[in-house]
Coordinates of C-alpha atoms in Angstrom, one line a residue:
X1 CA 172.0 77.4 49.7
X2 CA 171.6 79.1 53.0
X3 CA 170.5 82.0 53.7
X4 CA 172.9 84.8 54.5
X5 CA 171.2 88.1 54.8
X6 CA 171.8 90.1 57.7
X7 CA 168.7 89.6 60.1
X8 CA 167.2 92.5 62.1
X9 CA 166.7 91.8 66.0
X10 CA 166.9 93.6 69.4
X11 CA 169.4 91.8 70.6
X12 CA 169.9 89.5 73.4
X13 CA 171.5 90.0 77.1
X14 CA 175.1 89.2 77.8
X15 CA 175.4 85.6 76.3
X16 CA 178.4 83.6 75.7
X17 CA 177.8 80.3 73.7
X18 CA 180.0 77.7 72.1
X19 CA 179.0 75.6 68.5
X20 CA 180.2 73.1 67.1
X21 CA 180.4 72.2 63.1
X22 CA 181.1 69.5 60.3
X23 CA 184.5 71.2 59.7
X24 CA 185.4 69.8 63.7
X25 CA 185.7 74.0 64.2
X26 CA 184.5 75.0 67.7
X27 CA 183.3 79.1 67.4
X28 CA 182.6 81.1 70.6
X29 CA 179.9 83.3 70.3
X30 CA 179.7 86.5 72.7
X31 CA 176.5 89.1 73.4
X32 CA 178.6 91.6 76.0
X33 CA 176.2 94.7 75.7
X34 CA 174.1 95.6 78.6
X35 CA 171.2 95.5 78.7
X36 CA 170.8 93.9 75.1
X37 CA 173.5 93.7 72.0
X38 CA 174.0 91.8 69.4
X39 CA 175.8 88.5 69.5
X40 CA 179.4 88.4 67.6
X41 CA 182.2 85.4 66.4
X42 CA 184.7 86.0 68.6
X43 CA 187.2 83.1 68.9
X44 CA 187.7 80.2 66.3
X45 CA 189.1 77.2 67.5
X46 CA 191.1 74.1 65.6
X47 CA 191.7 73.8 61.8
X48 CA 189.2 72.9 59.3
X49 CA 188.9 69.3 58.5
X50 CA 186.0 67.0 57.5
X51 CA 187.6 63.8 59.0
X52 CA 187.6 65.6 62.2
X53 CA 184.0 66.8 62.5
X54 CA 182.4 67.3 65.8
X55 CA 179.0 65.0 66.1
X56 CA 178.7 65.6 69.6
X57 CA 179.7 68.1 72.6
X58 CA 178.5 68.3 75.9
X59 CA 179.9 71.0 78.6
X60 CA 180.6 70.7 82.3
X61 CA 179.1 74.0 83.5
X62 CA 181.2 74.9 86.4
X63 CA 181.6 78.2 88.1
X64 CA 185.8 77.0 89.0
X65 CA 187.2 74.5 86.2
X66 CA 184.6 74.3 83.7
X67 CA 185.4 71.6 80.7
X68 CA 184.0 71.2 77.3
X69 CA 184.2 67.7 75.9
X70 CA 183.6 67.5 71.8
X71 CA 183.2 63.8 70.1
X72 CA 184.7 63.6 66.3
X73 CA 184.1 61.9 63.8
X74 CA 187.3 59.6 64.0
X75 CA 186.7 58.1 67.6
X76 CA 188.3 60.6 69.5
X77 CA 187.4 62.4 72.5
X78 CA 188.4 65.4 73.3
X79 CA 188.7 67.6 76.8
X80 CA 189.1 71.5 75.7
X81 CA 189.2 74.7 78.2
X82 CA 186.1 76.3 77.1
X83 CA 187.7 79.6 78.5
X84 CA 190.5 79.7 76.1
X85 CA 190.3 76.6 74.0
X86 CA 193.1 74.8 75.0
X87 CA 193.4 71.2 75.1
X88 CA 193.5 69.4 78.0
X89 CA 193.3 65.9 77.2
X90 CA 192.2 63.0 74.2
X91 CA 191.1 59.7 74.5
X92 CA 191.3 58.0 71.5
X93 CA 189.4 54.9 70.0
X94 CA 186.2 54.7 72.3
X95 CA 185.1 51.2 72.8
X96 CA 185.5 48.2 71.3
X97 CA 187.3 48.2 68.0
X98 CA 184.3 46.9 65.3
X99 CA 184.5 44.3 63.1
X100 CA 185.0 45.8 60.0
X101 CA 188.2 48.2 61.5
X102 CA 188.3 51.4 62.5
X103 CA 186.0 54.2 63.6
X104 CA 183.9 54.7 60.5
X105 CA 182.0 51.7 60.7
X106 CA 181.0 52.1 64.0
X107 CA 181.2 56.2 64.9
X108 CA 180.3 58.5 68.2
X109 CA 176.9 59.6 68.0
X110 CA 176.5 60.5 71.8
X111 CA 178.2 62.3 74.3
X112 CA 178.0 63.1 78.1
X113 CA 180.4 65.2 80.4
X114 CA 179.7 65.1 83.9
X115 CA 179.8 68.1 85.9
X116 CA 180.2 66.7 89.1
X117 CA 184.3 65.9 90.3
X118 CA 184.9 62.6 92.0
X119 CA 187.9 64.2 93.2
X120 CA 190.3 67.3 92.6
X121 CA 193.1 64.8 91.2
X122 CA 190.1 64.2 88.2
X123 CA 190.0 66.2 85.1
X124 CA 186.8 64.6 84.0
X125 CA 184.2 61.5 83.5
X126 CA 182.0 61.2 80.1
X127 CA 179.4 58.6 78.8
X128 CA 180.2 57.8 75.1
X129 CA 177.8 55.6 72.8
X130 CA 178.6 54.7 69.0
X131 CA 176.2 53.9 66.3
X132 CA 175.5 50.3 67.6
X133 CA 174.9 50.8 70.9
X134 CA 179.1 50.2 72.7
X135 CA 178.5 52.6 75.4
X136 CA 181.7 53.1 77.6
X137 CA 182.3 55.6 80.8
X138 CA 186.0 57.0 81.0
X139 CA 187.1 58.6 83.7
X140 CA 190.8 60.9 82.9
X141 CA 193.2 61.8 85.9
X142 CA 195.0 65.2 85.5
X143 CA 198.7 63.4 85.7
X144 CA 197.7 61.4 82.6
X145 CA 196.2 64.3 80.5
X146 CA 199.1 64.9 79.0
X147 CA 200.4 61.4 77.8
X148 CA 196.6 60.7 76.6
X149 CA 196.7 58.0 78.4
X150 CA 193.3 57.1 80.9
X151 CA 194.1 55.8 84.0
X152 CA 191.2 56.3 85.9
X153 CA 188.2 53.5 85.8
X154 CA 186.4 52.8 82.8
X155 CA 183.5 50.6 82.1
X156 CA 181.8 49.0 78.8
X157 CA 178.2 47.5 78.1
X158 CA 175.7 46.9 75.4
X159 CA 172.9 49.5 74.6
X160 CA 171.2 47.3 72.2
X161 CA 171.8 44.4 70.0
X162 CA 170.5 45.7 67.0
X163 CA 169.6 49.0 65.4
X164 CA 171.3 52.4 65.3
X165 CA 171.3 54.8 68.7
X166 CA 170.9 58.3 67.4
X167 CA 170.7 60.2 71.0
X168 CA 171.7 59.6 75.1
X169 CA 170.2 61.9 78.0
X170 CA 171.6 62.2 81.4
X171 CA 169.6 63.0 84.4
X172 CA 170.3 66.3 86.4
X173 CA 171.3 64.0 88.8
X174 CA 173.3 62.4 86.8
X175 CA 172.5 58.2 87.8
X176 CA 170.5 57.4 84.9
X177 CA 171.2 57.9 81.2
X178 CA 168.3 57.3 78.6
X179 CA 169.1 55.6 74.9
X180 CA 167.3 55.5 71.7
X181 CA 167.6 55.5 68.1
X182 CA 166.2 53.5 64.8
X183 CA 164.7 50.2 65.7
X184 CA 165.7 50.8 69.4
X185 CA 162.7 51.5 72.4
X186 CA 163.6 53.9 74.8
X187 CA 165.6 52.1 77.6
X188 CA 166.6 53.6 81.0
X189 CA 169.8 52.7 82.7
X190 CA 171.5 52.5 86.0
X191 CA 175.0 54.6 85.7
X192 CA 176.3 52.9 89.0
X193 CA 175.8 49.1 88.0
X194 CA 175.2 49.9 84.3
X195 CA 172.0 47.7 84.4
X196 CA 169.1 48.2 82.3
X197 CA 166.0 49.6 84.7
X198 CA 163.1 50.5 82.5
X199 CA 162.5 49.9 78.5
X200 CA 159.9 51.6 76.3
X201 CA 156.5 48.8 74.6
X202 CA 156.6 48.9 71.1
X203 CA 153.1 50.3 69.4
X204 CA 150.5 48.3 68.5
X205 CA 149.7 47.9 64.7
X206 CA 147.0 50.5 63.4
X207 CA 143.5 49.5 62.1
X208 CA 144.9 48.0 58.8
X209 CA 147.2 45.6 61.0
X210 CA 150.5 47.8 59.8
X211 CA 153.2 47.9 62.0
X212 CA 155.4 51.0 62.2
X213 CA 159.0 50.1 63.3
X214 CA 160.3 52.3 66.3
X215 CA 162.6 55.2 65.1
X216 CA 163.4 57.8 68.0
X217 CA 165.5 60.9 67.2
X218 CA 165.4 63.0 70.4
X219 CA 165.2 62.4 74.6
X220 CA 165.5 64.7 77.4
X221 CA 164.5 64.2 80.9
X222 CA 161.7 66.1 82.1
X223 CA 162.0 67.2 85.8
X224 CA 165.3 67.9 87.6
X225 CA 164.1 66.0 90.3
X226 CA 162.4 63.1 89.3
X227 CA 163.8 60.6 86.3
X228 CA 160.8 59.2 86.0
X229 CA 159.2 61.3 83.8
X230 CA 161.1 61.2 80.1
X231 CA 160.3 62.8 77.0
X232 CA 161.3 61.4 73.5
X233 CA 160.6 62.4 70.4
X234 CA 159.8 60.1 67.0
X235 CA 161.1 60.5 63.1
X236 CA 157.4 60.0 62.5
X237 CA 156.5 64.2 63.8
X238 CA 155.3 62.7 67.5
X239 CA 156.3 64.1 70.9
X240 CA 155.9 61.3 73.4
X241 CA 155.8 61.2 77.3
X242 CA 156.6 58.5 79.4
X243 CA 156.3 57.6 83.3
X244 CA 158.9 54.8 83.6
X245 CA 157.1 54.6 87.4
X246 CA 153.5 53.2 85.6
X247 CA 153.3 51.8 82.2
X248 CA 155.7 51.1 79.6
X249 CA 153.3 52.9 76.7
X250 CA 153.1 56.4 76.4
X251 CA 150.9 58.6 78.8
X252 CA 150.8 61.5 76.4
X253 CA 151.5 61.1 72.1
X254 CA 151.3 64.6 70.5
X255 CA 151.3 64.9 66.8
X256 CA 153.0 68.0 65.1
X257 CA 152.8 68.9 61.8
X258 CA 154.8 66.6 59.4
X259 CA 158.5 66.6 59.4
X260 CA 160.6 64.5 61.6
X261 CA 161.7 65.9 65.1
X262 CA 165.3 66.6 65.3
X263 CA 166.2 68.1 68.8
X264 CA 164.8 68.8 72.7
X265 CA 165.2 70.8 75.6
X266 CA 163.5 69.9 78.6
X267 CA 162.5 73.8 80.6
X268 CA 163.2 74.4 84.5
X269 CA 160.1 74.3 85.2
X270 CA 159.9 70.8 85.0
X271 CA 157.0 70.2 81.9
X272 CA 157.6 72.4 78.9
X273 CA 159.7 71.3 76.5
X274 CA 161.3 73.0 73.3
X275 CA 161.3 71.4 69.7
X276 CA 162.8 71.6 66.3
X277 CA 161.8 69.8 63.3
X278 CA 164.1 68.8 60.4
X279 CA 162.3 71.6 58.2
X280 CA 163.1 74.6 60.9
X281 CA 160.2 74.7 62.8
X282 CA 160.7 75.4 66.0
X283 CA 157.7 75.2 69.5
X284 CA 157.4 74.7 72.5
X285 CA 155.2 72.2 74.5
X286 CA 153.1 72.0 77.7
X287 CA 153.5 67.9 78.9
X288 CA 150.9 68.1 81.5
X289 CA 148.1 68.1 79.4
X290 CA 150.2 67.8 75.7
X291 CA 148.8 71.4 74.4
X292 CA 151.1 73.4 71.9
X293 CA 152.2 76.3 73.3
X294 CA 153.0 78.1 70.5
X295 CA 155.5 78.5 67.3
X296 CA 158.4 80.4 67.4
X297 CA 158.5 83.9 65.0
X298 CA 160.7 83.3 62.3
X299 CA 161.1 80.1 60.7
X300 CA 164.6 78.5 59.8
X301 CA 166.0 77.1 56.3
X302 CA 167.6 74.2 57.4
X303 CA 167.2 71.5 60.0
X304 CA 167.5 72.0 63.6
X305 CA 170.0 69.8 65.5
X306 CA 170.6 71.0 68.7
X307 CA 168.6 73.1 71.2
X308 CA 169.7 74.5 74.8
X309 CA 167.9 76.3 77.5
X310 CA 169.5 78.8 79.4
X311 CA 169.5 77.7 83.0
X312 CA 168.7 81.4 84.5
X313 CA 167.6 83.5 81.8
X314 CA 164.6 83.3 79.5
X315 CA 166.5 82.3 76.8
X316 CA 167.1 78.9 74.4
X317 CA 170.1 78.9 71.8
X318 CA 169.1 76.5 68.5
X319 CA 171.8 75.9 65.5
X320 CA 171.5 73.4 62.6
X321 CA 171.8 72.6 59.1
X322 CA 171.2 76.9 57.9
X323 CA 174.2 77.8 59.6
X324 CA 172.8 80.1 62.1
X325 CA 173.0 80.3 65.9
X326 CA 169.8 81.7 66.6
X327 CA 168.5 83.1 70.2
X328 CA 165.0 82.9 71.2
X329 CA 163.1 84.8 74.2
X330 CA 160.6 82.2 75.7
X331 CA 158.2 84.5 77.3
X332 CA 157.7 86.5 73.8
X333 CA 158.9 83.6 71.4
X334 CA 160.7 86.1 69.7
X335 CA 164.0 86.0 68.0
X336 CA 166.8 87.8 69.9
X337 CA 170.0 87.9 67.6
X338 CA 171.1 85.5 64.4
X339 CA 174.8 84.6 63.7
X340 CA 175.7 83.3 60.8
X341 CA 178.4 80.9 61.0
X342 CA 179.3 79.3 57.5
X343 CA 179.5 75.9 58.2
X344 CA 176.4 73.5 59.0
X345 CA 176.5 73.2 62.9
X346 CA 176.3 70.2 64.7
X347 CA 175.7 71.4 68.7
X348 CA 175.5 74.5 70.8
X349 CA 176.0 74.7 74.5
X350 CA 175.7 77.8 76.8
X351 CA 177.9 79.2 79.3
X352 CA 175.9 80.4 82.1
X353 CA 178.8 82.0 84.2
X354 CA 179.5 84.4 81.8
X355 CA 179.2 87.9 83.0
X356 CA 181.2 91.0 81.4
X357 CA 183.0 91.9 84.4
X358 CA 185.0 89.1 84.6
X359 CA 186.1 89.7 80.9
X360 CA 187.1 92.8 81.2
X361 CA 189.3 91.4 84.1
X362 CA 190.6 89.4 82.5
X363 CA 192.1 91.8 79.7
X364 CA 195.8 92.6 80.2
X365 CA 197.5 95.2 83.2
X366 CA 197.7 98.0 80.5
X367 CA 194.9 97.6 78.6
X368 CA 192.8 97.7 81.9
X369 CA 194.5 100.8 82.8
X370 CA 194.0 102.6 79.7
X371 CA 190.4 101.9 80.1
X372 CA 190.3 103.4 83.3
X373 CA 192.3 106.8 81.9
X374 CA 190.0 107.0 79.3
X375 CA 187.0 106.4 81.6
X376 CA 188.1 108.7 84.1
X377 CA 188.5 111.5 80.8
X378 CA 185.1 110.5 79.6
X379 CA 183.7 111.6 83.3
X380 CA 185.6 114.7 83.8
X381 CA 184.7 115.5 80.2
X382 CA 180.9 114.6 80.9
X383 CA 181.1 117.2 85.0
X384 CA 182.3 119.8 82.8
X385 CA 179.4 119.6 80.3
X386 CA 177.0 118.9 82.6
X387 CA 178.1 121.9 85.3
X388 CA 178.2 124.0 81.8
X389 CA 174.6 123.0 81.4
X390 CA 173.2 123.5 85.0
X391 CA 174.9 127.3 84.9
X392 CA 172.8 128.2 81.9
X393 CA 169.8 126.2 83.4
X394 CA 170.6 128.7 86.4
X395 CA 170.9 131.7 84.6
X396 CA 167.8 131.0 82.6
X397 CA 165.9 130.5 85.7
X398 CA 167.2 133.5 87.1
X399 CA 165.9 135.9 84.1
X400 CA 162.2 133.7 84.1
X401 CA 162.4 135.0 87.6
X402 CA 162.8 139.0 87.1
X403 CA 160.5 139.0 84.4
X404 CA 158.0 137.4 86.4
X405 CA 158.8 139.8 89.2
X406 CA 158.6 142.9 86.9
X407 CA 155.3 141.9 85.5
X408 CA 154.1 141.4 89.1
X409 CA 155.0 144.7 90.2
X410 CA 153.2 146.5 86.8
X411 CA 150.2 144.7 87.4
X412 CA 150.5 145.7 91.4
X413 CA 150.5 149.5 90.1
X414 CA 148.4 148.9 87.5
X415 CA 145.5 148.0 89.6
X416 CA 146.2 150.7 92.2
X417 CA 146.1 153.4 89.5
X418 CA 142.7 151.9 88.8
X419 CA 141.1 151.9 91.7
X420 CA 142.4 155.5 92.6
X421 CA 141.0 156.8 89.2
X422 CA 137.4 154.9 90.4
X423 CA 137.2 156.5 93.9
X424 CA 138.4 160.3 92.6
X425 CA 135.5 159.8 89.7
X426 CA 133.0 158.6 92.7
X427 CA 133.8 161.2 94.8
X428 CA 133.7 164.0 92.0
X429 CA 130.3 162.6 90.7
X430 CA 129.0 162.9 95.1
X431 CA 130.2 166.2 95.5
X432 CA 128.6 167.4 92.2
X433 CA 125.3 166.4 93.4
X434 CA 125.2 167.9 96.7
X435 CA 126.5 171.4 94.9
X436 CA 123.5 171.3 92.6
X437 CA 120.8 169.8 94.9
X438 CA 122.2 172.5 98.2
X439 CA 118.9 174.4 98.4
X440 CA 116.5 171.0 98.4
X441 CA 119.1 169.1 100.6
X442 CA 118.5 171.9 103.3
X443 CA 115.0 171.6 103.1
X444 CA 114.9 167.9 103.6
X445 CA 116.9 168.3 106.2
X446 CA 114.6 171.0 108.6
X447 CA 111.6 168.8 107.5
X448 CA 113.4 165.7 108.6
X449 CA 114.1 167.7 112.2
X450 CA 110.1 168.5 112.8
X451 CA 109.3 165.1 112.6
X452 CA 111.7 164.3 114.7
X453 CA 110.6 166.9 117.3
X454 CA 107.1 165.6 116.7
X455 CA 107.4 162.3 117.5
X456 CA 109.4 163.1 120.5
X457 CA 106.5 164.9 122.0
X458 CA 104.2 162.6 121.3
X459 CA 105.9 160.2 123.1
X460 CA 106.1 162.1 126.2
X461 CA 102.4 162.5 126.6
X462 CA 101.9 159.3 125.9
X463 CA 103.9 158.3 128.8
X464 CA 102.4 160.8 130.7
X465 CA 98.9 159.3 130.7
X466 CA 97.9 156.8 133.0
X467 CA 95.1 154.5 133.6
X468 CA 93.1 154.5 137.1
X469 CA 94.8 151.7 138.9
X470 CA 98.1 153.9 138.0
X471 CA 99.4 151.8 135.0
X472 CA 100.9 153.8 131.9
X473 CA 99.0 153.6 128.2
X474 CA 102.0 153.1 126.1
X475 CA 102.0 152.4 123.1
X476 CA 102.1 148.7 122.9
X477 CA 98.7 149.1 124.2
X478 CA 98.1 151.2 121.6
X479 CA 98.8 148.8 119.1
X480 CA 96.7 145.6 121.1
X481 CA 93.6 147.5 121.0
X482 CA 93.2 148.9 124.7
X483 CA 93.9 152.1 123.9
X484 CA 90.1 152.6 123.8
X485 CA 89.9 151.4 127.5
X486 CA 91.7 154.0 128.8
X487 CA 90.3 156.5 127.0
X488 CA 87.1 155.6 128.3
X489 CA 88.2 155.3 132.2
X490 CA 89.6 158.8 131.6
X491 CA 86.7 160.2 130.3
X492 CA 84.5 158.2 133.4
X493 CA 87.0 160.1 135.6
X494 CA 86.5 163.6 134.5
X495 CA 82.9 163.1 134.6
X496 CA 83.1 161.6 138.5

């Protein structure tokens, strides 16, 4: 039984994606939160019916007109509106008619809308394959969309003559288409002449001379600009690589794990790929050098079927046999948001010009102006709280202020009375001394004068002497030593 516990994640960016199921139910899946939110059912198209289940669906991802082509079981083909689900045209009984009558000998496995328009008067051109290899390319006018009827060109040819094609890729240029299933080699074709331009050796035999038999589940091409370079994948757990421009073998066989490999996705950046295993396992690939990237965090129940790669956003979308769409970050490998769907799902594709303003554009007049009503009360509502807050903010500020002001102006005339107490007591303590000491003050002072007097005099006479040739002994002299000298000459004088 599946699993159908509710599973925690972060969410994923806005995200609209389409599945597809064995009931022939097409579910639209929507992430409209911004930045992340979690993904929600939000349309269910057609009626449950097991006779009319959806093997294939491919989507013509168009910014005007964008189409969404879904393969049943009986033979029929489908043209939906993936905007609203409407149908738009069905093109019954692809192909030759088989042998053994009707579509359930010979079903659709694989299914290609083109995204390009030959011309406005088109609605749309798909590649169809069934299990033994009738291929056809249809081609429906919009004046016969209604009838059913397909007017427009249409051309048949042989995959293979023998074996069962499980898969077909289309180039991003969209001339060559790549086939492959049990007991088929991977083969390359020419759209335009529907010739047969490249075809996969088959392995040799191993070291005990056994021969496995070729059984390829999976093929995506690996660079947007150059179809060379294919990737295909093997029932027998190996990723191979092949340049259709060298060899016929392989360049690059990986090995992973044991279980069969259900589904690839080829990354923009031209070699990583993405994929899943038929026990859940999902990882991603480097197919320059064939290194494993890494494992995805959270393993599935069931087996994966179908896996997509966002064109723009880091993102890839995987569904399968558990019943979950599950969304997966690339950078982190992390899962973004699980829905459970019910039903074991067959294909998922990705709208990638979804945005969330041009859904709620699309809403009705009155809805679109309640909104806005309700918006404008929700601002008017939010200025009032918010001027509410930025008054008491104010006012707040205001108080901080004065008490920061008052406890200024204290300290201001705290330290002032402080330093006026200090002087007074220094002053007090000065004038104190000079009362007690008067009497010894005054005598200091009259000595203090004599010496003065003293010097003064000396001074005088010293200036006053002179040597015989008329020079002055001061007392520089004095201090060099010839103050001897002209004591002498004055005493030689007196005694002339």
């Amino acid at each position: 039984m599946p699993r159908t516990s509710v599973v925690e994640s972060p969410g994923c960016p806005p995200l609209r994606a389409l599945t597809t199921d064995i009931l022939g139910l097409v579910k639209v899946v929507e992430a409209r939160t911004n930045p992340a939110g979690a993904a929600k059912v939000v349309e269910t198209w057609g009626e449950p019916d097991a006779s009319r289940a959806i093997v294939a669906a491919s989507l013509a991802d168009r910014a005007a007109d964008p189409v969404l082509a879904v393969a049943r079981k009986n033979g029929v083909v489908e043209l939906l509106n993936p905007l609203n689900g409407d149908a738009l045209a069905a093109v019954k009984n692809v192909g030759p008619a088989p042998d053994d009558g009707g579509a359930e000998g010979d079903p659709l496995v694989a299914l290609h809308l083109f995204t390009r328009q030959a011309s406005d008067s088109m609605l749309g051109t798909f590649i169809a394959c069934t299990d033994k290899g009738k291929a056809s390319m249809r081609s429906i006018m919009k004046e016969n969309a209604a009838s059913g009827s397909d007017a427009g060109p249409s051309t048949m040819w042989d995959v293979c003559s023998s074996g069962n094609v499980q898969f077909c890729s289309v180039d991003r240029g969209e001339s060559y288409a790549m086939f492959g299933g049990k007991g088929i080699e991977v083969n390359l074709w020419d759209i335009a002449s529907c010739s047969k331009t490249w075809s996969a050796k088959s392995p040799r035999a191993n070291s005990l001379g056994i021969f496995t038999r070729s059984w390829f589940t999976a093929g995506t091409f690996l660079c947007k600009d150059d179809h060379r370079k294919i990737v295909a994948c093997t029932n027998n757990h190996q990723v191979r690589l092949y340049d259709t421009a060298l060899q016929r073998r392989p360049a690059i066989s990986v090995d992973f794990r044991e279980a069969p490999i259900k589904a690839v996705a080829a990354d923009p950046n031209g070699h990583d790929v993405y994929i899943g295993t038929g026990t859940g396992d999902l990882a991603s690939f480097d197919m320059r050098t064939g290194k494993l990237l890494g494992c995805y965090i959270g393993k599935c129940s069931g087996s994966i079927r179908s896996i997509v790669r966002h064109p723009e956003l880091p993102l890839i979308a995987s569904c399968g046999l558990d019943s979950y769409l599950r969304i997966w970050d690339t950078n982190t490998r992390q899962l973004l948001s699980a829905v459970f769907l019910k039903q074991h799902l067959t294909t998922v594709v990705i709208d990638s010009h979804f945005s969330v303003e041009e859904t709620n554009s699309k809403q009705p007049e009155f809805l679109v102006e309640a909104e806005a009503e309700i918006r404008k009360e929700k601002k008017k509502s939010k200025t009032i709280e918010e001027d509410e807050a930025e008054a008491a903010v104010q006012k707040e500020k205001k108080k901080k202020k004065s008490k920061t002001v008052e406890e200024d102006e204290a300290e201001v005339w705290k330290e002032k009375k402080k330093k006026k107490s200090k002087t007074i007591e220094q002053d007090e303590e000065l004038v104190g001394v000079v009362d007690d000491n008067n009497s010894e003050g005054e005598m200091y002072a009259s000595k203090e004068k004599k010496k003065k007097k003293k010097k003064k005099s000396r001074t005088t006479e010293e200036d006053k002497e002179r040597d015989s040739d008329g020079e002055l002994c001061t007392t520089k002299r004095r201090k060099s030593g010839e103050r001897s000298k002209c004591m002498k000459k004055s005493k030689k004088q007196h005694i002339a």
